[in-house]
Short mmCIF file of C-alpha atoms in Angstrom, two decimals:
data_model
loop_
_atom_site.label_atom_id
_atom_site.label_comp_id
_atom_site.label_asym_id
_atom_site.label_seq_id
_atom_site.Cartn_x
_atom_site.Cartn_y
_atom_site.Cartn_z
CA MET D 293 100.89 108.25 -116.85
CA ARG D 294 102.95 108.19 -120.00
CA LEU D 295 102.56 105.45 -122.58
CA GLU D 296 105.12 105.38 -125.39
CA LEU D 297 104.81 103.18 -128.47
CA GLN D 298 107.82 102.88 -130.77
CA HIS D 299 107.25 101.36 -134.24
CA LEU D 300 104.92 98.83 -132.65
CA THR D 301 103.91 96.03 -135.04
CA LYS D 302 101.84 92.91 -134.43
CA ARG D 303 100.90 90.32 -137.06
CA TYR D 304 98.80 87.17 -136.96
CA GLY D 305 100.07 85.20 -139.92
CA ASP D 306 99.74 87.47 -142.95
CA HIS D 307 97.36 89.81 -141.21
CA THR D 308 98.93 92.95 -139.76
CA VAL D 309 96.81 93.95 -136.77
CA ILE D 310 99.04 96.72 -135.42
CA ASP D 311 100.86 98.48 -138.21
CA ASP D 312 103.99 100.37 -137.14
CA ILE D 313 102.43 102.63 -134.49
CA THR D 314 104.63 105.32 -132.95
CA ALA D 315 102.97 107.58 -130.42
CA THR D 316 103.41 109.15 -127.00
CA LEU D 317 100.27 109.32 -124.90
CA ASP D 318 100.10 111.30 -121.66
CA PHE D 319 97.03 110.91 -119.53
CA PRO D 320 96.43 111.70 -115.86
CA HIS D 321 94.12 108.74 -115.21
CA VAL D 322 92.07 107.31 -118.03
CA LEU D 323 92.93 106.54 -121.64
CA ALA D 324 90.18 105.17 -123.88
CA LEU D 325 91.02 103.24 -127.05
CA LEU D 326 88.24 103.75 -129.57
CA GLY D 327 87.67 102.73 -133.15
CA PRO D 328 85.88 100.29 -135.41
CA SER D 329 85.96 96.53 -134.74
CA GLY D 330 89.08 94.87 -136.09
CA GLY D 331 90.96 98.16 -135.91
CA GLY D 332 93.48 96.83 -133.41
CA LYS D 333 92.19 98.23 -130.08
CA SER D 334 92.04 94.97 -128.19
CA THR D 335 95.35 93.80 -129.61
CA LEU D 336 97.02 97.03 -128.53
CA LEU D 337 95.58 96.59 -125.04
CA ARG D 338 96.87 93.00 -124.90
CA LEU D 339 100.30 94.16 -126.02
CA ILE D 340 100.30 96.78 -123.25
CA GLY D 341 99.24 94.09 -120.78
CA GLY D 342 102.11 91.81 -121.82
CA LEU D 343 99.69 89.11 -123.02
CA GLU D 344 100.98 89.24 -126.60
CA SER D 345 104.45 89.97 -127.84
CA PRO D 346 104.97 92.32 -130.76
CA GLU D 347 106.76 91.34 -134.00
CA ALA D 348 108.61 94.62 -133.88
CA GLY D 349 108.83 97.78 -131.82
CA SER D 350 108.49 98.44 -128.13
CA ILE D 351 106.17 99.78 -125.45
CA THR D 352 107.17 101.73 -122.35
CA VAL D 353 104.83 102.47 -119.47
CA ASP D 354 106.04 105.40 -117.37
CA HIS D 355 109.48 105.01 -118.97
CA GLU D 356 109.70 101.33 -118.08
CA PRO D 357 109.77 98.97 -121.06
CA VAL D 358 107.27 96.09 -121.14
CA PRO D 359 109.51 93.00 -120.76
CA ALA D 360 109.69 90.64 -123.73
CA SER D 361 109.68 87.30 -121.91
CA GLY D 362 110.50 85.25 -118.88
CA LYS D 363 110.20 86.04 -115.22
CA SER D 364 110.18 89.79 -115.63
CA LEU D 365 107.26 89.58 -118.07
CA ARG D 366 105.34 87.41 -115.60
CA ALA D 367 106.06 89.88 -112.80
CA TYR D 368 104.96 92.73 -115.06
CA ARG D 369 101.67 90.99 -115.86
CA GLY D 370 101.16 90.27 -112.19
CA ASN D 371 101.29 93.99 -111.38
CA ILE D 372 98.71 94.94 -113.97
CA GLY D 373 95.04 94.32 -113.39
CA THR D 374 93.28 93.05 -116.50
CA VAL D 375 89.51 92.75 -116.92
CA PHE D 376 88.33 90.89 -119.99
CA GLN D 377 85.13 91.08 -121.97
CA SER D 378 83.91 87.71 -120.74
CA TRP D 379 85.13 88.17 -117.14
CA ASN D 380 87.27 85.01 -117.22
CA LEU D 381 86.76 84.07 -113.61
CA PHE D 382 87.81 80.57 -112.56
CA PRO D 383 84.54 78.58 -112.51
CA HIS D 384 85.63 76.12 -109.81
CA LEU D 385 86.43 78.86 -107.29
CA ASP D 386 83.90 81.04 -105.47
CA ALA D 387 84.04 84.83 -105.71
CA LEU D 388 86.27 85.19 -102.63
CA ALA D 389 88.72 82.53 -103.80
CA ASN D 390 88.88 84.12 -107.25
CA ILE D 391 89.91 87.44 -105.73
CA MET D 392 92.29 85.82 -103.23
CA LEU D 393 94.19 83.64 -105.71
CA PRO D 394 96.48 86.33 -107.22
CA LEU D 395 97.09 87.80 -103.75
CA THR D 396 98.24 84.53 -102.22
CA ALA D 397 99.84 82.83 -105.23
CA VAL D 398 101.53 85.81 -106.89
CA HIS D 399 101.82 88.57 -104.31
CA GLY D 400 102.82 86.53 -101.29
CA ARG D 401 99.98 87.58 -99.00
CA THR D 402 98.83 85.26 -96.24
CA PRO D 403 95.37 83.74 -96.71
CA ASP D 404 94.05 85.93 -93.86
CA GLU D 405 95.33 89.15 -95.41
CA ALA D 406 93.98 88.10 -98.79
CA ARG D 407 90.60 87.23 -97.34
CA SER D 408 90.14 90.54 -95.56
CA ARG D 409 91.23 92.42 -98.67
CA ALA D 410 88.78 90.40 -100.79
CA GLU D 411 85.93 90.93 -98.34
CA GLU D 412 86.63 94.66 -98.22
CA LEU D 413 86.46 94.86 -102.02
CA LEU D 414 83.31 92.75 -102.29
CA GLU D 415 81.63 95.14 -99.92
CA ARG D 416 82.85 98.18 -101.78
CA LEU D 417 81.53 96.74 -105.06
CA HIS D 418 78.15 95.98 -103.42
CA LEU D 419 78.72 92.24 -103.56
CA GLN D 420 78.49 91.46 -99.85
CA GLY D 421 76.81 88.12 -99.33
CA HIS D 422 77.97 86.83 -102.70
CA GLY D 423 81.49 85.85 -101.61
CA HIS D 424 80.78 82.15 -101.41
CA LYS D 425 79.01 81.90 -104.74
CA ARG D 426 80.69 80.44 -107.80
CA PRO D 427 80.67 82.37 -111.07
CA ALA D 428 77.82 80.22 -112.44
CA GLU D 429 75.62 81.37 -109.55
CA LEU D 430 76.24 85.07 -110.23
CA SER D 431 74.67 87.35 -112.84
CA GLY D 432 76.82 88.73 -115.66
CA GLY D 433 77.12 92.11 -113.97
CA GLN D 434 78.05 90.54 -110.65
CA ARG D 435 80.66 88.38 -112.35
CA GLN D 436 82.20 91.37 -114.03
CA ARG D 437 82.33 93.22 -110.71
CA VAL D 438 84.06 90.23 -109.12
CA ALA D 439 86.53 90.31 -112.01
CA ILE D 440 87.10 94.00 -111.36
CA ALA D 441 87.59 93.28 -107.65
CA ARG D 442 90.17 90.62 -108.57
CA ALA D 443 92.02 93.08 -110.79
CA VAL D 444 91.91 95.90 -108.22
CA ALA D 445 92.81 93.71 -105.21
CA ILE D 446 96.50 93.59 -106.08
CA ARG D 447 96.73 97.43 -106.09
CA PRO D 448 97.91 97.46 -109.70
CA LYS D 449 99.87 100.35 -111.10
CA LEU D 450 97.66 100.16 -114.19
CA LEU D 451 94.27 98.59 -114.91
CA LEU D 452 93.26 97.38 -118.36
CA PHE D 453 89.62 96.94 -119.39
CA ASP D 454 88.97 95.05 -122.61
CA GLU D 455 85.36 95.79 -123.62
CA PRO D 456 84.17 95.16 -120.06
CA THR D 457 80.46 95.61 -120.87
CA SER D 458 80.15 94.07 -124.35
CA ALA D 459 78.70 90.82 -123.03
CA LEU D 460 76.19 92.48 -120.68
CA ASP D 461 72.61 93.71 -120.98
CA PRO D 462 71.95 97.46 -120.48
CA GLU D 463 71.09 97.27 -116.79
CA MET D 464 74.20 95.26 -115.95
CA THR D 465 76.24 97.51 -118.19
CA ALA D 466 75.16 100.44 -116.04
CA GLU D 467 76.20 98.55 -112.85
CA VAL D 468 79.64 97.90 -114.22
CA LEU D 469 80.22 101.33 -115.73
CA GLU D 470 79.31 102.86 -112.39
CA VAL D 471 82.01 100.80 -110.70
CA ILE D 472 84.56 101.82 -113.33
CA ALA D 473 83.64 105.49 -112.91
CA ASP D 474 84.11 105.07 -109.14
CA LEU D 475 87.58 103.70 -109.77
CA LYS D 476 88.45 106.89 -111.57
CA SER D 477 87.24 109.06 -108.72
CA GLU D 478 89.38 106.93 -106.39
CA GLY D 479 92.31 108.10 -108.49
CA ARG D 480 93.13 104.85 -110.26
CA THR D 481 94.84 104.80 -113.63
CA PHE D 482 93.44 102.69 -116.40
CA ILE D 483 93.23 102.07 -120.12
CA LEU D 484 89.84 101.12 -121.50
CA VAL D 485 88.67 99.59 -124.76
CA THR D 486 84.97 100.23 -125.14
CA HIS D 487 82.09 100.67 -127.53
CA ALA D 488 80.15 102.71 -124.96
CA MET D 489 80.90 106.11 -126.51
CA ASN D 490 79.04 108.23 -123.98
CA PHE D 491 80.85 106.50 -121.18
CA ALA D 492 84.20 107.07 -122.86
CA ARG D 493 83.32 110.71 -123.27
CA THR D 494 82.56 111.18 -119.58
CA VAL D 495 85.27 109.03 -118.04
CA ALA D 496 88.29 109.33 -120.34
CA ASP D 497 90.93 112.06 -120.13
CA GLN D 498 92.56 111.07 -123.37
CA ILE D 499 91.32 109.26 -126.45
CA ALA D 500 93.34 107.24 -128.93
CA PHE D 501 91.49 106.40 -132.15
CA LEU D 502 92.60 103.25 -133.96
CA ALA D 503 91.55 102.13 -137.43
CA ASP D 504 93.17 99.57 -139.75
CA GLY D 505 95.99 98.91 -137.31
CA ARG D 506 97.11 102.54 -137.17
CA MET D 507 96.60 105.21 -134.57
CA ALA D 508 94.71 107.72 -136.69
CA GLU D 509 94.67 110.34 -133.97
CA HIS D 510 94.88 110.91 -130.26
CA GLY D 511 94.12 113.83 -127.98
CA PRO D 512 92.07 115.08 -125.04
CA ALA D 513 88.62 113.49 -124.87
CA GLY D 514 86.74 116.80 -125.09
CA GLU D 515 88.54 117.85 -128.26
CA PHE D 516 88.20 114.45 -129.87
CA PHE D 517 84.45 114.28 -129.45
CA ALA D 518 83.89 117.97 -130.30
CA ALA D 519 86.10 118.11 -133.36
CA PRO D 520 87.79 114.92 -134.55
CA GLU D 521 90.77 115.71 -136.79
CA THR D 522 90.70 112.81 -139.20
CA GLU D 523 88.10 111.80 -141.73
CA SER D 524 87.95 108.22 -140.44
CA ALA D 525 87.26 109.37 -136.86
CA ARG D 526 84.60 111.77 -138.10
CA ARG D 527 82.88 109.02 -140.04
CA PHE D 528 83.13 106.61 -137.09
CA LEU D 529 81.64 109.09 -134.62
CA ALA D 530 78.89 110.10 -137.02
CA LYS D 531 77.93 106.45 -137.35
CA VAL D 532 78.05 105.41 -133.69
CA LEU D 533 76.55 108.58 -132.24
CA ARG D 534 73.65 108.78 -134.68
CA TYR D 535 71.30 106.57 -132.64
CA MET P 50 51.90 44.10 -145.35
CA THR P 51 50.48 40.69 -144.48
CA ARG P 52 53.44 39.03 -146.08
CA HIS P 53 55.69 41.07 -143.87
CA HIS P 54 53.81 39.89 -140.82
CA THR P 55 54.10 36.26 -141.84
CA ILE P 56 57.86 36.57 -142.25
CA ASN P 57 58.13 38.24 -138.86
CA ALA P 58 56.04 35.54 -137.25
CA VAL P 59 58.14 32.78 -138.79
CA ILE P 60 61.36 34.41 -137.61
CA SER P 61 59.95 34.83 -134.11
CA VAL P 62 58.94 31.21 -133.93
CA LEU P 63 62.33 30.05 -135.19
CA LEU P 64 64.16 32.26 -132.68
CA GLY P 65 61.92 31.07 -129.87
CA ALA P 66 62.55 27.46 -130.80
CA ALA P 67 66.31 28.03 -130.93
CA LEU P 68 66.25 29.67 -127.49
CA LEU P 69 64.19 26.82 -126.06
CA ALA P 70 66.62 24.28 -127.51
CA ALA P 71 69.56 26.15 -125.99
CA VAL P 72 67.94 26.20 -122.56
CA CYS P 73 67.15 22.48 -122.77
CA PHE P 74 70.70 21.76 -123.81
CA ALA P 75 72.09 23.81 -120.91
CA ILE P 76 69.85 21.99 -118.43
CA LEU P 77 70.91 18.62 -119.80
CA GLN P 78 74.52 19.76 -119.53
CA ALA P 79 74.00 21.05 -116.03
CA LEU P 80 72.65 17.70 -114.94
CA SER P 81 75.91 16.15 -115.97
CA TRP P 82 78.02 18.94 -114.44
CA ASN P 83 80.49 17.89 -111.85
CA TRP P 84 81.13 20.60 -109.31
CA SER P 85 82.75 18.43 -106.68
CA GLY P 86 86.07 18.27 -108.51
CA VAL P 87 86.21 22.02 -108.86
CA TRP P 88 85.00 22.66 -105.32
CA ALA P 89 88.07 20.85 -104.03
CA TYR P 90 90.19 23.51 -105.70
CA ARG P 91 88.28 26.51 -104.30
CA GLU P 92 91.44 27.66 -102.48
CA VAL P 93 93.21 28.00 -105.82
CA PHE P 94 90.40 30.14 -107.22
CA TRP P 95 90.33 32.30 -104.12
CA ARG P 96 94.07 32.97 -104.14
CA GLY P 97 94.05 33.69 -107.86
CA TRP P 98 91.17 36.10 -107.44
CA LEU P 99 92.96 37.95 -104.63
CA ASN P 100 96.12 38.12 -106.75
CA THR P 101 94.13 39.63 -109.60
CA ILE P 102 92.83 42.31 -107.24
CA TRP P 103 96.18 43.46 -105.91
CA ILE P 104 97.95 43.15 -109.26
CA SER P 105 95.24 45.31 -110.87
CA ALA P 106 95.33 47.82 -108.02
CA ALA P 107 99.12 48.17 -108.22
CA ALA P 108 98.99 48.48 -112.01
CA LEU P 109 96.26 51.14 -111.74
CA VAL P 110 98.27 53.32 -109.34
CA LEU P 111 101.42 53.03 -111.43
CA SER P 112 99.57 53.66 -114.69
CA VAL P 113 97.96 56.84 -113.35
CA LEU P 114 101.45 58.13 -112.52
CA LEU P 115 102.75 57.14 -115.96
CA GLY P 116 99.69 58.63 -117.65
CA LEU P 117 100.09 61.90 -115.78
CA LEU P 118 103.76 62.14 -116.72
CA ALA P 119 103.00 61.34 -120.37
CA ALA P 120 100.11 63.85 -120.51
CA LEU P 121 102.31 66.60 -119.05
CA GLY P 122 105.12 65.51 -121.36
CA ARG P 123 102.90 66.00 -124.40
CA ARG P 124 102.27 69.57 -123.26
CA ALA P 125 105.84 70.31 -122.18
CA PRO P 126 107.65 73.33 -123.61
CA TYR P 127 110.57 71.08 -124.67
CA PRO P 128 110.20 69.31 -128.05
CA ALA P 129 112.27 66.29 -126.97
CA LEU P 130 109.90 65.62 -124.08
CA ARG P 131 106.87 66.06 -126.34
CA TRP P 132 108.23 63.55 -128.86
CA LEU P 133 109.09 61.06 -126.15
CA ALA P 134 105.61 61.26 -124.63
CA THR P 135 103.85 61.13 -128.01
CA GLY P 136 106.01 58.20 -129.11
CA TYR P 137 105.16 56.27 -125.96
CA VAL P 138 101.42 56.88 -126.25
CA GLU P 139 101.18 56.07 -129.95
CA LEU P 140 103.45 53.02 -129.79
CA ILE P 141 101.51 51.47 -126.94
CA ARG P 142 98.07 52.32 -128.29
CA GLY P 143 98.99 50.99 -131.70
CA THR P 144 100.03 47.50 -130.61
CA PRO P 145 98.14 44.67 -128.82
CA LEU P 146 98.75 44.06 -125.13
CA LEU P 147 99.65 40.44 -125.88
CA VAL P 148 102.49 41.54 -128.16
CA GLN P 149 103.70 44.04 -125.58
CA LEU P 150 103.65 41.37 -122.89
CA LEU P 151 105.77 39.02 -124.99
CA ILE P 152 108.29 41.64 -126.08
CA LEU P 153 108.56 43.54 -122.82
CA PHE P 154 108.69 40.40 -120.70
CA TYR P 155 110.96 38.13 -122.73
CA VAL P 156 113.16 40.83 -124.25
CA VAL P 157 113.15 44.03 -122.22
CA ALA P 158 112.59 42.72 -118.68
CA ASP P 159 115.19 40.05 -119.34
CA ALA P 160 117.67 42.60 -120.65
CA VAL P 161 117.31 44.94 -117.67
CA GLY P 162 117.50 42.01 -115.27
CA LEU P 163 113.96 42.28 -113.94
CA GLN P 164 113.60 38.77 -112.49
CA ASN P 165 110.38 38.96 -110.49
CA ARG P 166 107.58 38.07 -112.91
CA TYR P 167 104.94 39.74 -110.75
CA THR P 168 106.80 43.05 -110.76
CA ALA P 169 107.41 42.72 -114.48
CA GLY P 170 103.77 41.85 -115.14
CA ILE P 171 102.50 44.82 -113.13
CA VAL P 172 104.93 47.22 -114.82
CA ILE P 173 103.98 46.01 -118.31
CA LEU P 174 100.28 46.26 -117.54
CA ALA P 175 100.85 49.78 -116.17
CA VAL P 176 102.88 50.82 -119.22
CA PHE P 177 100.02 49.60 -121.41
CA SER P 178 97.26 51.25 -119.44
CA GLY P 179 99.27 54.43 -118.81
CA ALA P 180 99.15 55.31 -122.52
CA TYR P 181 95.35 55.31 -122.45
CA ILE P 182 95.21 57.21 -119.18
CA ALA P 183 97.59 59.80 -120.65
CA GLU P 184 95.02 60.52 -123.34
CA MET P 185 92.23 60.80 -120.77
CA ILE P 186 94.26 63.25 -118.70
CA ARG P 187 95.23 65.19 -121.81
CA ALA P 188 91.55 65.47 -122.80
CA GLY P 189 90.76 66.62 -119.26
CA ILE P 190 93.44 69.29 -119.40
CA GLU P 191 92.33 70.44 -122.82
CA SER P 192 88.75 70.79 -121.64
CA ILE P 193 89.86 73.88 -119.69
CA GLY P 194 88.92 76.87 -121.84
CA LYS P 195 91.57 79.06 -123.38
CA SER P 196 90.13 82.11 -121.67
CA GLN P 197 90.95 80.65 -118.28
CA LEU P 198 94.54 80.00 -119.25
CA GLU P 199 94.69 83.56 -120.48
CA SER P 200 93.33 84.74 -117.14
CA ALA P 201 95.95 82.70 -115.33
CA ARG P 202 98.65 84.36 -117.42
CA ALA P 203 97.15 87.78 -116.85
CA ILE P 204 97.26 87.49 -113.07
CA GLY P 205 100.88 86.33 -113.25
CA LEU P 206 100.64 82.63 -112.35
CA THR P 207 103.59 80.41 -113.26
CA ARG P 208 103.08 77.29 -115.38
CA TRP P 209 103.11 75.08 -112.29
CA GLN P 210 100.72 77.39 -110.38
CA THR P 211 98.36 77.33 -113.35
CA TYR P 212 98.30 73.52 -113.23
CA ARG P 213 97.86 73.47 -109.49
CA HIS P 214 95.22 76.16 -109.00
CA VAL P 215 93.38 76.21 -112.32
CA ILE P 216 93.86 73.10 -114.47
CA PHE P 217 94.07 70.10 -112.12
CA PRO P 218 91.10 70.94 -109.86
CA GLN P 219 88.86 71.17 -112.92
CA ALA P 220 90.44 68.47 -115.09
CA ILE P 221 89.93 65.86 -112.37
CA ARG P 222 86.15 66.05 -112.91
CA HIS P 223 86.61 65.18 -116.55
CA VAL P 224 89.17 62.45 -115.89
CA MET P 225 87.51 60.53 -113.05
CA PRO P 226 84.67 58.81 -115.00
CA PRO P 227 86.83 57.41 -117.85
CA LEU P 228 89.52 56.54 -115.31
CA ALA P 229 87.06 54.35 -113.41
CA GLY P 230 86.26 52.66 -116.73
CA GLN P 231 89.96 52.13 -117.32
CA ALA P 232 90.23 50.46 -113.90
CA ALA P 233 87.71 47.88 -115.12
CA SER P 234 89.79 47.39 -118.27
CA ILE P 235 92.92 46.78 -116.22
CA ILE P 236 91.14 44.08 -114.22
CA LYS P 237 90.08 42.32 -117.42
CA ASP P 238 93.41 42.82 -119.18
CA SER P 239 95.29 41.38 -116.21
CA SER P 240 93.95 37.98 -117.32
CA LEU P 241 96.56 38.05 -120.09
CA LEU P 242 99.30 37.96 -117.45
CA SER P 243 98.47 34.24 -117.16
CA ILE P 244 100.60 33.61 -120.23
CA LEU P 245 103.63 34.79 -118.25
CA GLY P 246 102.93 32.20 -115.57
CA ILE P 247 101.71 34.77 -113.08
CA SER P 248 99.21 32.94 -110.91
CA GLU P 249 96.33 35.31 -111.09
CA PHE P 250 92.68 34.39 -111.49
CA THR P 251 92.76 33.12 -115.08
CA LEU P 252 95.83 30.96 -114.57
CA ALA P 253 94.19 29.54 -111.45
CA ALA P 254 91.14 28.55 -113.49
CA GLN P 255 93.35 27.01 -116.14
CA GLN P 256 95.17 25.00 -113.49
CA VAL P 257 91.90 23.76 -112.02
CA ASN P 258 90.71 22.89 -115.50
CA SER P 259 93.73 20.79 -116.31
CA ALA P 260 93.62 19.08 -112.93
CA THR P 261 89.92 18.21 -113.00
CA TYR P 262 89.19 17.99 -116.75
CA SER P 263 86.09 20.09 -116.14
CA THR P 264 85.85 22.94 -118.62
CA LEU P 265 82.66 24.85 -117.91
CA GLU P 266 82.90 24.24 -114.19
CA SER P 267 86.31 25.93 -114.19
CA TYR P 268 85.58 28.82 -116.50
CA LEU P 269 82.09 29.79 -115.36
CA PRO P 270 83.34 30.82 -111.89
CA LEU P 271 86.13 32.66 -113.71
CA ALA P 272 83.66 34.82 -115.61
CA ILE P 273 81.57 35.42 -112.50
CA GLY P 274 84.67 36.31 -110.49
CA TYR P 275 85.68 38.98 -113.03
CA LEU P 276 82.13 40.35 -113.18
CA ALA P 277 82.13 40.63 -109.40
CA LEU P 278 85.08 43.04 -109.75
CA THR P 279 84.20 44.94 -112.91
CA LEU P 280 80.48 45.49 -112.25
CA PRO P 281 80.98 47.61 -109.11
CA VAL P 282 83.71 49.57 -110.90
CA SER P 283 81.42 50.18 -113.89
CA ILE P 284 78.64 51.32 -111.59
CA LEU P 285 81.11 53.69 -109.92
CA ALA P 286 82.10 55.04 -113.36
CA ARG P 287 78.45 55.58 -114.26
CA TYR P 288 77.86 57.34 -110.94
CA LEU P 289 80.88 59.63 -111.36
CA GLU P 290 79.82 60.50 -114.90
CA HIS P 291 76.36 61.43 -113.67
CA LYS P 292 77.67 63.38 -110.69
CA PHE P 293 80.21 65.46 -112.58
CA ARG P 294 77.85 66.18 -115.45
CA TYR P 295 75.40 68.03 -113.24
CA GLU P 296 77.81 69.67 -110.87
CA THR P 297 79.42 72.22 -113.16
#
């Protein structure tokens, strides 16, 4: 997959979160966005997902520009699977209904098709027997796996993970990372924002390092972790990998 | 300390004496009450009471529709609609029902040729109550967390689909308890329609009063008749509040 950013800029009021980023990123399957908090990783992910619109510049995904507004933007969002930090499931719907909703409401599947797809995914994510539970009755790790099932169910061309394990304890983190690693071996393409450095090292093909709203460097994961080019990346890695 | 006790004791005795006097007075009054005059007019009470029920019910249905429209209007993507809805809600909530009744009935209803006073009364009551219901519905909608709306956007739902699948099913839990309370308010507020000559419960009691010259005997059943309607509704509101609080 090829992700191209052209003079991409995003501001919130006076605060420039993404500061004129121009970059071309090629990755076979997995791109990880790393960097210190407040560096612009999540904002970049949201811009790629069409959930925010930039003040200036453009994004293309496999040579197709991310639409700016209207129906085409909604259709674009509908074909991308997004998983948020705090799962964001609908609390009034059970796990099955949460997975089925985008299939029936956005992708025109019949309820029967949607149900069998949802059941298949629940089983694959080791959630059989939990289909009729509401989010409040599930553990954090189970919720996040349901959220992943909802994102995967639509067969998205691209999956986005925004710190998918930040709100989870270590055991649940392991559950969820395992599922994400499985997605890679199934050949899915995704972009991941994470603070789990060791996970990024094993799962990512390509790393983009963001600090202060700029893309300080990007390159193959092996090279980045072995020998970061920039001082800020070196300092960041030294800090997070020390313990 | 002892002084404090003495004062308390004196106050208690005085209050007790006052209460006793009031009870004695009421009994003396009751002995001279004349129920036979009022009893002859029981049909009038009954019809007025029934009118109050259906007028309130009609006003409730209409006001929920108005409230829903106004709540959606305040969240509409078009500024003109937002101003219209906000103007309606603030104008109505900022003025007394009595004033609205007089203006809307004698000026507006007259101007638009609305002749039937019952229809006019119901519409005015619904316009009044709709402004309050709009705020309840708006609060219900706003109780849905931002992260859920974000999720709805992320999976590609349209605005209408977001309302239908995400917002309404959850907002209704928040709206039902205060809405039941508002139903009780409508029943009580409908008494003001008597000034328009609509023969609901209060006007019926007034008519009986002027025909029989019995004040308490006319107005005591009036109070009891309203309580008979509002108490069950209040209990329902309490029940809904309890139910929805523990079911999330």
